XYZ file of C-alpha atoms in Angstrom:
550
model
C 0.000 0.000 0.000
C 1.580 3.589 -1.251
C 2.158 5.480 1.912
C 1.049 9.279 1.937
C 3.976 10.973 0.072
C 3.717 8.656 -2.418
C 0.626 8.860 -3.419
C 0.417 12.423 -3.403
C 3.646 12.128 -5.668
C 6.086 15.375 -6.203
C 3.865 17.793 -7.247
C 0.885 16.950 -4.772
C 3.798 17.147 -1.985
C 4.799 20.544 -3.411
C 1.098 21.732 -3.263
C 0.781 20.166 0.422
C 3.913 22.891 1.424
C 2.597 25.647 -0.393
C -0.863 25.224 1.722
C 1.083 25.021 4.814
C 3.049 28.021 3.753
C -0.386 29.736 3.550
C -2.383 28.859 6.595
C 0.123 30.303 8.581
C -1.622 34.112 6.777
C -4.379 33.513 9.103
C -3.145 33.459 12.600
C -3.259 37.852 13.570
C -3.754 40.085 16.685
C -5.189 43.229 17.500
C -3.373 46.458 16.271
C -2.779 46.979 20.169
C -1.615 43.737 21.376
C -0.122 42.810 24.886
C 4.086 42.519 24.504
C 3.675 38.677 25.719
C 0.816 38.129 23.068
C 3.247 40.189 20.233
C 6.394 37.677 21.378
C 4.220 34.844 21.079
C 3.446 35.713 17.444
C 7.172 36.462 16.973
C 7.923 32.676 17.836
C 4.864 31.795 15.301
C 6.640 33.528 12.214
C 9.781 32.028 13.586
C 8.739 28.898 12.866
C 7.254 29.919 9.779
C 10.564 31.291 8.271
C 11.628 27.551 9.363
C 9.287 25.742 7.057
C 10.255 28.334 4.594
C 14.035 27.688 4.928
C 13.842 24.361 4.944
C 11.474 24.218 1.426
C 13.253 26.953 -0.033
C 16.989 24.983 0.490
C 15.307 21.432 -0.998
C 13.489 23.281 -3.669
C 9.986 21.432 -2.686
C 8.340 23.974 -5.684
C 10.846 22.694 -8.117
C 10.407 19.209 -8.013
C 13.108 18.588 -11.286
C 15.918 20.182 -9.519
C 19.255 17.945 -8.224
C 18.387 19.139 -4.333
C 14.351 17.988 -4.432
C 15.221 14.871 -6.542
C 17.738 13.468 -4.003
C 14.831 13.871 -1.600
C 11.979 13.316 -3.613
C 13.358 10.322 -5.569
C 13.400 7.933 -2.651
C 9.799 6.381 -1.290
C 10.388 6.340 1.683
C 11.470 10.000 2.196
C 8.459 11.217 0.363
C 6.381 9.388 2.177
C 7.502 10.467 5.793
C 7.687 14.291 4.491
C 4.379 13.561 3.378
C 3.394 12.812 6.823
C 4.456 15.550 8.406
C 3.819 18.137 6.195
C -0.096 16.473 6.345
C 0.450 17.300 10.179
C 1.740 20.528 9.742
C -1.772 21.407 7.758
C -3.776 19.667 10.132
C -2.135 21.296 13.371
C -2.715 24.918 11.246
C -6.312 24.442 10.158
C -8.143 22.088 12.501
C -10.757 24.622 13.505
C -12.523 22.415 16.146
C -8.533 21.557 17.639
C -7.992 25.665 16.902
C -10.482 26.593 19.535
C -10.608 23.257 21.859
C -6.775 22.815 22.610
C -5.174 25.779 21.783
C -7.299 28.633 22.737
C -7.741 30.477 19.759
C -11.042 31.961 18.323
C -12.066 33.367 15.444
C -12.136 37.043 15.310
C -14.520 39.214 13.186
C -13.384 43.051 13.938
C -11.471 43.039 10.954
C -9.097 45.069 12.568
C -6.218 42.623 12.340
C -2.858 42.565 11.644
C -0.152 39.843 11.297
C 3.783 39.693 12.328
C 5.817 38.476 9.684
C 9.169 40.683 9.823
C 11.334 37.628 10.011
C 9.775 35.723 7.145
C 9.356 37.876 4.836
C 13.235 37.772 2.897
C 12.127 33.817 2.636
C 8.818 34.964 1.922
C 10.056 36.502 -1.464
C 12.147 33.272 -2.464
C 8.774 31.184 -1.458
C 6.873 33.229 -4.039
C 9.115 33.739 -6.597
C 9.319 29.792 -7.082
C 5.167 29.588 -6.593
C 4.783 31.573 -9.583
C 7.361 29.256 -11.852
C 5.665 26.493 -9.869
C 2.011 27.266 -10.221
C 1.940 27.887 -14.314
C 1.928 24.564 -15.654
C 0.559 22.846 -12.360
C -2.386 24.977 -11.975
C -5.096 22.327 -12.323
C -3.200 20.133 -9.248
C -3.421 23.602 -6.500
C -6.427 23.770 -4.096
C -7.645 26.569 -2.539
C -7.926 26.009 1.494
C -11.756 25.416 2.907
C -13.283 28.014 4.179
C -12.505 26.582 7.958
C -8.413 27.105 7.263
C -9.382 30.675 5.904
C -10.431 31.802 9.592
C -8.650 34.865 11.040
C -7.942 33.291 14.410
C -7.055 35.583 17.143
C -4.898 34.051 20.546
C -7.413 34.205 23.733
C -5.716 31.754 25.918
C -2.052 32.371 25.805
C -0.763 29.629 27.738
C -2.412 27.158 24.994
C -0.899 28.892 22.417
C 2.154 28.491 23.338
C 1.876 24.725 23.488
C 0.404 25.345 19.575
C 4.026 26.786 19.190
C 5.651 23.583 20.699
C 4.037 21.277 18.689
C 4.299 23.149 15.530
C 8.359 23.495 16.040
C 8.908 19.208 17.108
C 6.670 18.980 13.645
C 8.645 21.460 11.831
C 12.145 19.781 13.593
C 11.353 16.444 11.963
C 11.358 17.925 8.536
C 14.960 18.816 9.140
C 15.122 15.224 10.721
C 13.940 13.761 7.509
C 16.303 15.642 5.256
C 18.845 15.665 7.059
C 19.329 19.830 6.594
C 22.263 21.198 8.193
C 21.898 23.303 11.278
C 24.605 25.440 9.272
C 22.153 26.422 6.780
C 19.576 27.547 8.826
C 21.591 29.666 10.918
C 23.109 31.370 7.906
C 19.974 32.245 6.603
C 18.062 33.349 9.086
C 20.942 35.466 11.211
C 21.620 37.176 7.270
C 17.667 38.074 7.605
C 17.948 39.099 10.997
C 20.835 41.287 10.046
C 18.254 43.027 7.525
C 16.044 44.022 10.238
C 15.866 48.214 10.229
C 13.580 48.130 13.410
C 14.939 48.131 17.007
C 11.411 47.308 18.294
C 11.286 44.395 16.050
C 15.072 43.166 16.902
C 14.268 43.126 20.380
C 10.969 41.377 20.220
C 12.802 38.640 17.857
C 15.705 38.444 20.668
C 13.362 38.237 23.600
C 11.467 35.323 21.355
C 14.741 33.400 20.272
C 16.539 33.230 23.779
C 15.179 29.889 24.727
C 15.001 27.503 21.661
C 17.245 29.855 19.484
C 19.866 30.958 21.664
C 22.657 31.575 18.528
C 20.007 33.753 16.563
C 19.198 35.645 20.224
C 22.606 36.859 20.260
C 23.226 37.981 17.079
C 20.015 40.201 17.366
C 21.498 41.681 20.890
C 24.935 42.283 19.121
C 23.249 44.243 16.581
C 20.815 45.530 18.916
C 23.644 47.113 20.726
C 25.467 48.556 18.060
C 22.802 50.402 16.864
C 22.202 51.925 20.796
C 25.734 52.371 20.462
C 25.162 54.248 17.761
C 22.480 56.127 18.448
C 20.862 55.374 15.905
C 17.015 54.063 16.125
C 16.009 52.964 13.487
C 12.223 52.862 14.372
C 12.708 56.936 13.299
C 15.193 56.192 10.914
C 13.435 59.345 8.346
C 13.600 61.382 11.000
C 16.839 61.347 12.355
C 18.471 62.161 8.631
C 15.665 64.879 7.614
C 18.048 67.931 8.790
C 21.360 65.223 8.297
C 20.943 63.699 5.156
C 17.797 64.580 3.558
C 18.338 61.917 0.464
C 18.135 59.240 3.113
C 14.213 59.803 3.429
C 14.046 57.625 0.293
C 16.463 54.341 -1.281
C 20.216 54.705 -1.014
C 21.453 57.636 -3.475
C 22.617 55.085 -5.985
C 19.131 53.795 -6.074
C 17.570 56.938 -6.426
C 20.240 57.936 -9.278
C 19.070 54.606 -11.317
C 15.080 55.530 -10.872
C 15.965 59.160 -12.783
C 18.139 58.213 -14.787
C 15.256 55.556 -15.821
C 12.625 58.756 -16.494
C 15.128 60.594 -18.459
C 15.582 57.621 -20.834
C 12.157 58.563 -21.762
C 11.674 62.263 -21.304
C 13.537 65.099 -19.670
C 9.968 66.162 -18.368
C 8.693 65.332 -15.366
C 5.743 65.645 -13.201
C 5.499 65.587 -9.444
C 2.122 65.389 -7.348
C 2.760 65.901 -4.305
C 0.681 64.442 -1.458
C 0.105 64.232 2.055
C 1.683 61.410 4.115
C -0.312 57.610 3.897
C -3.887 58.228 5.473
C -4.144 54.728 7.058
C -1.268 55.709 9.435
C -3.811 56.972 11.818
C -5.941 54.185 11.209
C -6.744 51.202 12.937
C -4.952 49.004 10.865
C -2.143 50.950 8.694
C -1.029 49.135 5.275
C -0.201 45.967 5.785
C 1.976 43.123 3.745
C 0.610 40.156 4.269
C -3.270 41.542 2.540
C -1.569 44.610 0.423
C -2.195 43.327 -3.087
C -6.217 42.835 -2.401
C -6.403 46.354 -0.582
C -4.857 48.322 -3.647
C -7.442 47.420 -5.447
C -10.653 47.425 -2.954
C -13.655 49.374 -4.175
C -11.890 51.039 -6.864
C -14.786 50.646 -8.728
C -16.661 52.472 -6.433
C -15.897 56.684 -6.431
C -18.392 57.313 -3.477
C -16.366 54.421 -1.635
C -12.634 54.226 -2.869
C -11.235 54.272 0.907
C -8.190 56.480 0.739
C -7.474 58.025 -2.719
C -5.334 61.265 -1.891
C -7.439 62.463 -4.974
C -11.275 63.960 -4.356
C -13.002 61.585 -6.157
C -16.029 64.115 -7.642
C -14.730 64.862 -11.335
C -14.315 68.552 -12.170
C -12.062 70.279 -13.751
C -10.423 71.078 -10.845
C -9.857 67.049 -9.626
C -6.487 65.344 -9.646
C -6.898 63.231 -12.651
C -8.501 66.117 -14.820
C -5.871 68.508 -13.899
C -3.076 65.967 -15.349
C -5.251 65.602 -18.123
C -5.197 69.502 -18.882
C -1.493 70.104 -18.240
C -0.437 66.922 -20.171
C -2.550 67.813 -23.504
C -2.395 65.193 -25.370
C -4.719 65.747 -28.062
C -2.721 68.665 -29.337
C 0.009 67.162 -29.106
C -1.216 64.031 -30.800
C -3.402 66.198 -33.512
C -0.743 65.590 -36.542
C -0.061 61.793 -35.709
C -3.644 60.845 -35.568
C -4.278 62.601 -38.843
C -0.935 60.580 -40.234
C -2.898 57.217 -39.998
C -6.042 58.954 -41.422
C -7.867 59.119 -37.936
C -10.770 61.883 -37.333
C -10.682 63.871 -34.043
C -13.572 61.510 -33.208
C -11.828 58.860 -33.083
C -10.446 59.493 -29.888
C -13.830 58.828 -28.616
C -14.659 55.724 -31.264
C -11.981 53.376 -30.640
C -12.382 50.090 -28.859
C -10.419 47.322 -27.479
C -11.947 45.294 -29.728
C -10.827 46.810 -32.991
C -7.612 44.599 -33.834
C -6.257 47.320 -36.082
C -6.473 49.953 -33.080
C -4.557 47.658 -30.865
C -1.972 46.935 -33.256
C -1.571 51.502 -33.548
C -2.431 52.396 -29.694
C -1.716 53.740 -27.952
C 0.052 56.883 -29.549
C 0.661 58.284 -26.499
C 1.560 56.548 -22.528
C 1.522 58.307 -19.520
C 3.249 55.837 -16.647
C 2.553 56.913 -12.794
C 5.251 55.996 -10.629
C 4.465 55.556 -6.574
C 5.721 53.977 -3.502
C 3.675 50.563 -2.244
C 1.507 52.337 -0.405
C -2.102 51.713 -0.769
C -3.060 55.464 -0.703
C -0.151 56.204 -3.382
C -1.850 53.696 -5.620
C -4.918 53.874 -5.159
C -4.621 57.356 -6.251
C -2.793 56.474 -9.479
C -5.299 53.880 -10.156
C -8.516 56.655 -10.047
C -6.063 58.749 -12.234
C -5.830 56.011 -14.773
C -9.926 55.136 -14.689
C -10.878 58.441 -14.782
C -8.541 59.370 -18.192
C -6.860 56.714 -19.586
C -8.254 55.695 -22.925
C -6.595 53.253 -25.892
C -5.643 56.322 -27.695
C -3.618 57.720 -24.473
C -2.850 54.680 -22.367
C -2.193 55.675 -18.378
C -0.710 52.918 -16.067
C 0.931 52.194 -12.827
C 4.018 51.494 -11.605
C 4.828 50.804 -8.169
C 8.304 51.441 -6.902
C 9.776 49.648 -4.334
C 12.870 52.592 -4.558
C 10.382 55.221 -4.245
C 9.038 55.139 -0.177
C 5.954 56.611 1.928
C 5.362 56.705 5.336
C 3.476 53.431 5.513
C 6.686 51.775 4.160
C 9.839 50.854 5.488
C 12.839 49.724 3.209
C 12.863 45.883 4.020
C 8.930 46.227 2.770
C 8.910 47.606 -1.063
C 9.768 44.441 -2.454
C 7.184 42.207 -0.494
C 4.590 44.672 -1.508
C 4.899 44.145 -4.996
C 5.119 41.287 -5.063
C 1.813 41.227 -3.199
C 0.510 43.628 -5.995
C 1.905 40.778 -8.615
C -0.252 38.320 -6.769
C -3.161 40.058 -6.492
C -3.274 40.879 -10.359
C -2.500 37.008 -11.469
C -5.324 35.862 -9.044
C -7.645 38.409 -10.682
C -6.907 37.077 -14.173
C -6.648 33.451 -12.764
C -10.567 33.909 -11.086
C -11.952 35.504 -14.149
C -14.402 33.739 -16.141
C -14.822 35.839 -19.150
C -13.142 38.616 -21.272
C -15.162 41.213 -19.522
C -15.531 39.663 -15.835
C -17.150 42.711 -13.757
C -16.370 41.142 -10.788
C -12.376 42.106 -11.367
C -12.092 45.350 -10.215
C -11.449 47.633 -12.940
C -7.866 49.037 -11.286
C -6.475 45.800 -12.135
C -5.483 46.623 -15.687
C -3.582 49.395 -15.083
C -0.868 47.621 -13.254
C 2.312 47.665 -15.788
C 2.459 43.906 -14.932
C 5.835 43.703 -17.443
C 7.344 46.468 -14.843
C 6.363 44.458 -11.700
C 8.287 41.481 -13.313
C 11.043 43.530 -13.949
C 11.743 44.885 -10.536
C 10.888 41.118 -9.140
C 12.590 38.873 -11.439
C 15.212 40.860 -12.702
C 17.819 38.653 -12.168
C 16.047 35.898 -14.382
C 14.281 37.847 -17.197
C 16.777 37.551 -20.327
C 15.538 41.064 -21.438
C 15.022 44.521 -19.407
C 11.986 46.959 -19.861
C 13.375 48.001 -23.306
C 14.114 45.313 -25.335
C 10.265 43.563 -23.808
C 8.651 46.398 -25.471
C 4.860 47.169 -24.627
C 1.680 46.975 -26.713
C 1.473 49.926 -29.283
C 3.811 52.554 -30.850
C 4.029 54.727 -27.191
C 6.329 56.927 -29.413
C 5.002 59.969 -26.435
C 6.027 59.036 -22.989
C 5.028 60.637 -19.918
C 6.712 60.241 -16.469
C 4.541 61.566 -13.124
C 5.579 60.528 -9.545
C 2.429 60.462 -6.626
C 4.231 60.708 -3.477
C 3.640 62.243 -0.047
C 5.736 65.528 0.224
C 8.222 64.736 2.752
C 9.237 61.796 0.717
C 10.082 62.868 -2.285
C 13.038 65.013 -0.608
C 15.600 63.130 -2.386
C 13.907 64.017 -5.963
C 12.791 67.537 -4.723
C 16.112 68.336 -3.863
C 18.015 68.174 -6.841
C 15.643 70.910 -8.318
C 16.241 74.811 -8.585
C 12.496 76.290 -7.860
C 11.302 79.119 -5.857
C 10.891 76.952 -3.117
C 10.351 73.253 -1.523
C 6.814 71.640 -3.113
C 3.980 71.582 -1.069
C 1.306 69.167 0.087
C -1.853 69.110 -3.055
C 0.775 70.895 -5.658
C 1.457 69.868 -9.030
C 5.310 70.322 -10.101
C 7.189 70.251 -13.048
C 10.832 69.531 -13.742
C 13.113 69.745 -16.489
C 16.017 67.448 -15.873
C 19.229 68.427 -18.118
C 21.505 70.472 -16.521
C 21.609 70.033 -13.037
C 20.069 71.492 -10.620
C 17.082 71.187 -12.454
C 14.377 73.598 -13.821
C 11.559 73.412 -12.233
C 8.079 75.022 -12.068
C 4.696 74.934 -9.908
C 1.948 74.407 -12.845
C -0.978 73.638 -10.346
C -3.026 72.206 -7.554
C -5.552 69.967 -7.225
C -8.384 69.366 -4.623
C -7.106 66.501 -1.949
C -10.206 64.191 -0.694
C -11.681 65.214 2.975
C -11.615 61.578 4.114
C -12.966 62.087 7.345
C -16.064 64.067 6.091
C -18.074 61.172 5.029
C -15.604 58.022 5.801
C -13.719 57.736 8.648
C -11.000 55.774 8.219
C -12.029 52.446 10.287
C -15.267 52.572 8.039
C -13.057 52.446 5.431
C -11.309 49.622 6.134
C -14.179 47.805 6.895
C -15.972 48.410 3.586
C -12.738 47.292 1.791
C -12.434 44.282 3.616
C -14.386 41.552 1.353
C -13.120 38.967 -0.547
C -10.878 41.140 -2.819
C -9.099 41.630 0.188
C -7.627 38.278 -0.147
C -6.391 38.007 -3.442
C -2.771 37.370 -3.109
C -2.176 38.004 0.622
């Protein structure tokens, strides 16, 4: 009789991890949680970035590579991995041995968030390989029931804690089984540790390592004193370089240099909107990884509900998107190449994205938003793009993990879009027609080819230019949506009349440095807390978009 590994076979054992990976999304806490309560979730994500390690060093999603065959190859093996990775997912979802044993419960405020600062470098490995895995095994991946999809909330700690226990002795035979150095582990997780910007964080992971982890506790108290040493907290990392080092409020000056020296490769001319800082902040529940990609794109199709737009959201010629659309003016611009290819000025209003022979022309003209992962950032972009974008003059979105906000801290960017990536694939993936209404409309101005460039750069064989994109885009536009304070290392290599301001519409002319630049407007910022406060908000953005690639 095949034993449970072997009949679920490579690619039903890579599933098994990948489901494993993901039930461990659904264990949160309060947004004010008790410091025990916040350690105890520490040790959680701890063993998390375990399971992570140890399927991201056998390559579990890449079941034709020399490491997983050595493994995978044998009976035996597979069938005790089997085992305990069916364990693993039992111990994670078992809602009735959730609530009996261990004390948890399910919560319903919706005001949740999760702790996953030391997974999340092996977090980005894990997905990377589910999206090479999941393409051609599609048909084999199962969604988890409804029971695993719980948000379960700790109410009796001392429970919980034995969850932990058993968890880790489950977790500890998978390195049994494999026989995975101790070496390995330790190198990748004290390198990960090492990455770790936040004091509070480093001292919650040392607190939470010093009894089962005692090698990893001490590297995060070496580093932990260093940086007192230093005086240096980096919990107020932006503020302690705003008089020092101004450029510091964004990516390293290098990686600043690379992002303009990107926009000038297509124009000199650029456009700055300058915000105010992330409106969740004072929220109950700021932007969070592990649910970003579904949140970017909650009730965008919805102007009397989009959440937290910077933009005011009723159209006039006086609202964000119409403003751009004025100071851009692209019709004139555009007047002699439409009449080139024998178009009418009508046709600006006439063409669909159904005509073949329009798709193989359009669009003339592309106007590309840049923004930090922030929802707010985004979301803003994205009611710029639905409100003007058309297949004559093509508007889309590029999230910048170089560009930041005050929602996001530098170990975050990348996470995010990836969680944007996510989101966007499981759109397409759920959709059941050409036009599926139930995909919100903010989905298709993602520059998906961009997200895969900053994610995958290392593998892609081409870069953003030799790709290409859809169309002639002969006229290129460059705009960056960021809040004020953070866009100190663009704003100061300009030569204006002074420093932008929040709701102010820039432009620069980047030859010479410093640059040229100009104030050319303002636009009308949304009153959020007129008609939504922000935990309403949250709460009306919380259905099951929400989920898409968290």
């Amino acid at each position: 009789m095949a034993g449970v590994g072997e009949a679920l076979g490579a690619i039903g054992l890579a599933t098994l991890f990948s489901t494993c990976v993901e039930c461990f999304n659904y264990f949160k806490a309060a947004q004010r949680m008790e410091p025990d309560l916040e350690i105890l979730l520490v040790k959680l994500d701890i063993e998390k970035t375990r399971l992570l390690v140890w399927g991201n060093t056998l390559a579990i999603l890449n079941p034709t590579a020399s490491e997983s065959c050595k493994y995978l190859s044998d009976p035996s093996i597979l069938d005790l991995i089997g085992r305990n990775l069916t364990s693993i997912k039992s111990l994670l979802s078992n809602a009735d041995q959730l609530v009996r044993k261990y004390g948890l419960v399910q919560d319903t405020t919706n005001f949740q968030r999760g702790i996953d600062f030391v997974s999340l470098n092996s977090m980005l490995i894990f997905r990377a390989s589910f999206n090479r895995f999941k393409g051609p095994n599609a048909s084999a991946l199962r969604k988890p029931s409804l029971l695993s999809r719980f948000i379960w909330a700790v109410h009796n700690k001392e429970a919980f804690r034995g969850f932990i226990c058993d968890l880790k002795d489950l977790i500890d035979g998978l390195y049994d089984i494999a026989h995975l150095s101790k070496e390995t582990l330790d190198a990748t997780v004290e390198s990960d540790v090492r990455s770790i910007e936040d004091l509070h964080q480093l001292r919650l992971f040392e607190e939470a390592t010093e009894d089962s982890y005692r090698a990893w506790s001490e590297v995060a108290s070496e580093i932990t004193k260093k940086s007192e040493t230093d005086t240096l907290d980096r919990r107020n990392i932006n503020e302690q370089y705003w008089n020092e080092e101004p450029s510091r409020l964004g990516a390293d000056n290098h990686e600043i240099d690379d992002f303009l020296t990107e926009m000038k490769k297509a124009s000199n001319e650029l456009l700055i909107v300058a915000t105010r800082p992330c409106l969740r902040i004072g929220s109950t529940r700021p932007c969070a990884t592990y649910q970003f990609g579904g949140e970017c794109f909650s009730e965008i199709t919805k102007p009397a509900s989009l959440p937290f737009s910077h933009a005011a959201v009723y159209d006039t010629s006086f609202s964000l998107p119409r403003r751009i659309e004025g100071l851009i003016d692209i019709k004139a611009n555009l007047k002699d190449a439409l009449y080139d290819i024998g178009a009418t000025s009508s046709l600006w209003e006439e063409v669909t994205d159904f005509n073949k022979v329009a798709k193989a022309i359009f669009p003339i003209a592309r106007t590309i938003l840049y923004c930090a992962p922030c929802v707010c950032s985004i979301q803003t972009s994205l009611w710029i793009c639905r409100t003007v974008s058309s297949t004559v003059h093509q508007y889309s979105v590029r999230p910048d993990d170089r560009l930041r906000s005050s929602c996001c801290a530098t170990q975050d960017g990348m996470a995010r879009l990836q969680a944007i990536y996510d989101a966007v694939k499981s759109y397409e993936a759920d959709a059941s027609a050409v036009r599926d209404y139930r995909v919100p409309e903010g989905v298709k101005h993602i520059d998906m080819m961009w997200l895969e460039e900053r994610l995958y750069r290392d593998d892609l064989e081409g870069s953003m230019e030799t790709q290409g994109q859809s169309g002639s885009s002969t006229n290129i536009r460059n705009i960056i949506v960021g809040e004020t304070e953070h866009l100190q290392p663009i704003t100061k290599k300009m030569a204006g009349p002074r420093v932008p301001r929040e709701t102010e519409i820039w432009k620069l002319v980047m030859t010479d440095p410093p640059w040229k630049a100009k104030l050319i407007g303002t636009f009308t910022a949304r009153r959020l807390n007129k008609y939504i406060k922000p935990e309403t908000a949250l709460q009306s953005s919380d259905g099951e978009d929400s989920n898409a690639g968290s």
